[in-house]
Short mmCIF file of C-alpha atoms in Angstrom, two decimals:
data_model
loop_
_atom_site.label_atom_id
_atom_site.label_comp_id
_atom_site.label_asym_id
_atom_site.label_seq_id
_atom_site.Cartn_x
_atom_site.Cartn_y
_atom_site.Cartn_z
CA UNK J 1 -11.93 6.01 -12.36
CA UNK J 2 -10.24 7.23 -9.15
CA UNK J 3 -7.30 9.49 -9.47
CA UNK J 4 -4.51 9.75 -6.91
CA UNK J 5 -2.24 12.04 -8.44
CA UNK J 6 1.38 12.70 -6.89
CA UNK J 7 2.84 16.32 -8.09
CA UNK J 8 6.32 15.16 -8.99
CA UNK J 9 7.78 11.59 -10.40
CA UNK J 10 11.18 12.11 -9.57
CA UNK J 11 12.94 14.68 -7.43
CA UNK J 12 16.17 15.43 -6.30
CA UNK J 13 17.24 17.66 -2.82
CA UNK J 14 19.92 18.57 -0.99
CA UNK J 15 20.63 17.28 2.63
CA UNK J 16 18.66 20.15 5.41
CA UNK J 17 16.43 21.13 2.65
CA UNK J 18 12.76 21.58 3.70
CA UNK J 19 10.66 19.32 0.80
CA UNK J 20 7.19 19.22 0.03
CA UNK J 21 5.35 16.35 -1.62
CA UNK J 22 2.43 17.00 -2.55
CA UNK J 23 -0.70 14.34 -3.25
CA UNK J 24 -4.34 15.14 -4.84
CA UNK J 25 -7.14 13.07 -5.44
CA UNK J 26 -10.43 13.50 -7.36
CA UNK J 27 -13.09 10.99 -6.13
CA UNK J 28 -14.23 12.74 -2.70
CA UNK J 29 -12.13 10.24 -0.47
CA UNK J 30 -11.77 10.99 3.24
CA UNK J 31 -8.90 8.54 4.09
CA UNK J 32 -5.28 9.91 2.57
CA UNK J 33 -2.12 8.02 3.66
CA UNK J 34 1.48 8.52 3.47
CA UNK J 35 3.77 5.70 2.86
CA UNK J 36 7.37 4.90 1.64
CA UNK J 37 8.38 1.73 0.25
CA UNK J 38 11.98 0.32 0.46
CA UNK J 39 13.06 -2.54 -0.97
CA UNK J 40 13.04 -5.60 1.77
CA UNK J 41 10.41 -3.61 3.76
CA UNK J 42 7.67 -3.50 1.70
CA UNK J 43 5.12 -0.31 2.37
CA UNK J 44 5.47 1.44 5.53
CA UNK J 45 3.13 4.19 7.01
CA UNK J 46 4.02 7.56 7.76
CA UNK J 47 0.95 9.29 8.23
CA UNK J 48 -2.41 9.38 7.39
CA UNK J 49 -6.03 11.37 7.84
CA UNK J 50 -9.24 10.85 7.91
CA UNK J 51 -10.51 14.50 7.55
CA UNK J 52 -9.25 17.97 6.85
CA UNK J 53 -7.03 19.13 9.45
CA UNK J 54 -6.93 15.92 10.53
CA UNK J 55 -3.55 13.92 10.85
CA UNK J 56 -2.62 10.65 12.88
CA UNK J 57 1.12 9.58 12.72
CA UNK J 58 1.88 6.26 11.29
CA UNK J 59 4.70 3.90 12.03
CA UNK J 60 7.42 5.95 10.93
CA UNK J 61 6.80 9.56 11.82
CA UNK J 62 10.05 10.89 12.84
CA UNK J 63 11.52 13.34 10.29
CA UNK J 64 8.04 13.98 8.25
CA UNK J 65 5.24 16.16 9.10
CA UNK J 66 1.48 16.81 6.91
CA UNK J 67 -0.76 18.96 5.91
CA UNK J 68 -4.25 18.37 4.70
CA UNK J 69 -6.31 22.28 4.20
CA UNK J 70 -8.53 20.81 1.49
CA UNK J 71 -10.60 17.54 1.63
CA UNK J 72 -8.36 16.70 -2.04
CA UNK J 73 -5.23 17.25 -0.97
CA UNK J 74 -2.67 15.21 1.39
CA UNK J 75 0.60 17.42 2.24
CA UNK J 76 4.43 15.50 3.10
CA UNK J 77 6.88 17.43 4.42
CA UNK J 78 10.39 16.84 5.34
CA UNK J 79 11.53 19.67 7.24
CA UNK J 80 15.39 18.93 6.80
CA UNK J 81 16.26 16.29 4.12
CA UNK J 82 18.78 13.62 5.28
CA UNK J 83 19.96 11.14 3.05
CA UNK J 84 18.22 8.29 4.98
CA UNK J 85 14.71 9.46 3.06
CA UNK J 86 15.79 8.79 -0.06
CA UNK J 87 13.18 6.71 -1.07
CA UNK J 88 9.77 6.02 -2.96
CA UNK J 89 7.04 7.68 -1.72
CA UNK J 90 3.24 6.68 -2.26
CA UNK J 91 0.50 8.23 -1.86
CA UNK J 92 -2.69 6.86 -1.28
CA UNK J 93 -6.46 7.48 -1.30
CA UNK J 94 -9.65 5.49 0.36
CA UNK J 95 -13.50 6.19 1.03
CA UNK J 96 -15.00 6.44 4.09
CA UNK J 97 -13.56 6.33 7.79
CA UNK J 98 -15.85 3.53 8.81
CA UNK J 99 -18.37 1.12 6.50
CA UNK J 100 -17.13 -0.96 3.96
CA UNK J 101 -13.88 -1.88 3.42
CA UNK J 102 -12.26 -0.83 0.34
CA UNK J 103 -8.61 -1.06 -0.39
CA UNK J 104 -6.41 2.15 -1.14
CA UNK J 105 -5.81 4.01 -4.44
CA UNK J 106 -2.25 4.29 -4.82
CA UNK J 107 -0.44 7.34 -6.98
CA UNK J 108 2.60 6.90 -8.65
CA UNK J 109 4.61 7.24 -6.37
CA UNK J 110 7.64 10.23 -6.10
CA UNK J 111 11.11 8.71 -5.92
CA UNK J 112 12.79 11.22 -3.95
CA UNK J 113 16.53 11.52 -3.82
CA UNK J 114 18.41 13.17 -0.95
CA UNK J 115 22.21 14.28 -1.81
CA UNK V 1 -0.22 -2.67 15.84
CA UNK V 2 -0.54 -4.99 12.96
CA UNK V 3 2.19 -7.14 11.81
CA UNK V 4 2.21 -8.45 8.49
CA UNK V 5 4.91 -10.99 7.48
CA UNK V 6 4.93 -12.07 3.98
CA UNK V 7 6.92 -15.11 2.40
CA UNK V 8 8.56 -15.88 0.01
CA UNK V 9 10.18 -12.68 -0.66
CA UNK V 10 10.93 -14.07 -4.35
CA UNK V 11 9.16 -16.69 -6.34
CA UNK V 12 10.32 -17.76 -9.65
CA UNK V 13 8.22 -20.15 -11.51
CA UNK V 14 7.58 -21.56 -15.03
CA UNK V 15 5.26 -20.31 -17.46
CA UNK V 16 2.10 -22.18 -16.92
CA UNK V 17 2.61 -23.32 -13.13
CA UNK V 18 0.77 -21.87 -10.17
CA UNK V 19 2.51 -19.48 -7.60
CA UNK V 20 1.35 -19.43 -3.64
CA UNK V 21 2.05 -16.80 -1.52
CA UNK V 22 1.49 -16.73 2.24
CA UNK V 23 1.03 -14.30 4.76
CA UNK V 24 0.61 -13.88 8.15
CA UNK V 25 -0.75 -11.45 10.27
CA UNK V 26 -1.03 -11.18 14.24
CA UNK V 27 -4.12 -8.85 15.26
CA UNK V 28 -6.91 -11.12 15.45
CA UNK V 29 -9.34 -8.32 15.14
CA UNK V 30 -8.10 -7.90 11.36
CA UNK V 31 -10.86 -8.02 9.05
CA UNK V 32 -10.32 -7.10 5.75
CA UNK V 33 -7.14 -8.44 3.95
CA UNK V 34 -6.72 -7.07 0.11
CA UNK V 35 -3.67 -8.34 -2.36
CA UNK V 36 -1.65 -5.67 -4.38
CA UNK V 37 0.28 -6.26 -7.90
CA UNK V 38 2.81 -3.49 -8.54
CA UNK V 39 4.25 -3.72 -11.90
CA UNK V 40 7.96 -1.93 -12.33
CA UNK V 41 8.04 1.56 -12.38
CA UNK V 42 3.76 1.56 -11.97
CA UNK V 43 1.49 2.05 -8.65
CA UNK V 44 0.39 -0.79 -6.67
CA UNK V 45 -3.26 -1.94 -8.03
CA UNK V 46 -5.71 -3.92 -5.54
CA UNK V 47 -6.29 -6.79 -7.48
CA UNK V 48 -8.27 -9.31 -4.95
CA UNK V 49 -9.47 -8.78 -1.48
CA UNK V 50 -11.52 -10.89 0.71
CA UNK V 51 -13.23 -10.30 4.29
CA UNK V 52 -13.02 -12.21 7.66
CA UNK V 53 -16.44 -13.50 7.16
CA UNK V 54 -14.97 -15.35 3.78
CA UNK V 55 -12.59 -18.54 3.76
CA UNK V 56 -12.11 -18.12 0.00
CA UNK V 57 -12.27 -15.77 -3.30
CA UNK V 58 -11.75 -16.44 -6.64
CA UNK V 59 -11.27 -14.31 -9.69
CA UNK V 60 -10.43 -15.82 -13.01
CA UNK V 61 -6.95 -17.08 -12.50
CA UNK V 62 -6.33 -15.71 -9.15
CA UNK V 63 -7.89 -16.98 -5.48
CA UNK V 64 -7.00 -15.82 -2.38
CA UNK V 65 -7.75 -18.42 1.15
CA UNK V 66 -8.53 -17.19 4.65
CA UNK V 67 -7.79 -19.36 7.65
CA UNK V 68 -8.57 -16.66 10.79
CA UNK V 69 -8.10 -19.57 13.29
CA UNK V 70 -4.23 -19.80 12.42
CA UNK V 71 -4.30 -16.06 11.10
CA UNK V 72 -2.77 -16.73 7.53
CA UNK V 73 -4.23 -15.57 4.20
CA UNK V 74 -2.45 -16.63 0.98
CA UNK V 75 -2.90 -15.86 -2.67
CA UNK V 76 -2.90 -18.49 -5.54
CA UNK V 77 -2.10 -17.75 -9.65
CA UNK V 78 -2.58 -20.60 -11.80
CA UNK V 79 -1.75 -21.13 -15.27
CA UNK V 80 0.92 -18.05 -14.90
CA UNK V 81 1.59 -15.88 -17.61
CA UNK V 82 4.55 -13.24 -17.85
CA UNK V 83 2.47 -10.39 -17.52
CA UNK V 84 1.58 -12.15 -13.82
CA UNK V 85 5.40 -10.74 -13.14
CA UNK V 86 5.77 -8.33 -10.62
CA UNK V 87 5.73 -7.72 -7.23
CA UNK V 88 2.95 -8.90 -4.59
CA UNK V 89 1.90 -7.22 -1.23
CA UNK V 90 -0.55 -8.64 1.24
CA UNK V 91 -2.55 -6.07 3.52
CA UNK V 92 -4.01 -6.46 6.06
CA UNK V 93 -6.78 -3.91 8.30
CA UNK V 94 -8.19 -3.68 11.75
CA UNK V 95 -10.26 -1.87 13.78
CA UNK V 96 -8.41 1.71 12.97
CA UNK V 97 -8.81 1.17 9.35
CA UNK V 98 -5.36 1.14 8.84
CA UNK V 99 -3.73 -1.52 6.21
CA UNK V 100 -0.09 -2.79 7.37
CA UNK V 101 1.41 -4.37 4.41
CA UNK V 102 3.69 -7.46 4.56
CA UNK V 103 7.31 -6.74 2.99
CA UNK V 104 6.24 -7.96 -0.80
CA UNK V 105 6.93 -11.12 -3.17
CA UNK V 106 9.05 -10.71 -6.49
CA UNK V 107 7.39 -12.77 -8.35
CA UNK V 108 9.50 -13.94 -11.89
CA UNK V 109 7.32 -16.12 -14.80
CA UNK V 110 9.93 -17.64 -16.97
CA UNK V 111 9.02 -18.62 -20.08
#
């Protein structure tokens, strides 16, 4: 069974804090996305790669960066909290860049609270 | 890009009835178009999917429809049950292997 595992459940920062969320999963996937979900606007992309090193910006870039060193593990940064990223944030895992079409592996998500 | 819209955004229906719920999507190159169930507090779980080459899938109590001509997918439960309660997201992927999701249904079984 596929694992997407997200490092923290719940977390709490101050506004201009630099925050990492981190995201690792065990099956050998290439794909790992970024999303956060609000309520009313469903799931909404961030950022995403298909390969180490490898980053594309998603719909909502602005304030986030990534890091991916390691095939396993999928980086979120927020250089300097602001209070408009408080939010759920999902992480999420697929095989292969082209070929069949699976659907994601989600984690459980970090709900991340900016003060 | 891909624009999903997803209605209703809440559905409340008695134990037993079905539930429908439609989405829409405007790139016609979509070709994949998966349905989500995310229980509260829990991850969102693919629980049917079905492929531009498909007008229909069924899976036990659940079926989702394809029409690409009009671009709308929607998802059918019959018989619900209250475990069927939670919240539904339509995807939907295109050519960058991408899914954009629609906004989500709240879905309520009363018994």
């Amino acid at each position: 069974d596929v694992k997407v595992t997200q490092s923290s459940r719940y977390l709490v920062k101050r506004t201009g804090e630099k925050v990492f969320l981190e995201c690792v999963q065990d099956m050998d996937h290439e794909n790992m996305f970024w999303y956060r979900q609000d309520p009313g606007l469903g799931l909404r992309l961030i950022y995403f790669s298909y390969d180490v090193k490898m980053k594309e910006k998603g719909d909502i870039p602005e304030g986030y960066s990534v890091s991916r060193e390691k095939k396993e593990r999928f980086s979120l940064i927020l250089e300097s909290a602001s209070t408009n990223q408080t939010s759920m944030y999902l992480c999420a895992s697929s095989p292969i860049h082209r070929g069949p079409f699976y659907g994601y592996t989600f984690g459980s998500g970090t709900r991340l609270t900016v003060v | 890009g891909e624009n999903v819209e997803q209605h209703p955004s809440t559905l409340s229906v008695q134990e037993g009835d079905s539930a429908v719920i439609k989405c829409t999507y405007s790139d016609s190159a979509s070709n994949y178009f998966p349905w989500y169930k995310q229980e509260l507090g829990k991850r969102p779980q693919l629980i049917i999917d079905i492929r531009s080459n498909v007008g229909e899938k069924k899976d036990q109590r659940i079926a989702v429809t394809l029409n690409k001509t009009a671009k709308h997918f929607s998802l059918h439960i019959t018989e619900t049950q209250p475990e069927d309660s939670a919240v539904y997201f339509c995807a939907a992927r295109s050519n960058d292997y991408k899914l954009s999701f629609g906004a989500g249904t709240t879905v309520t079984v009363r018994a």
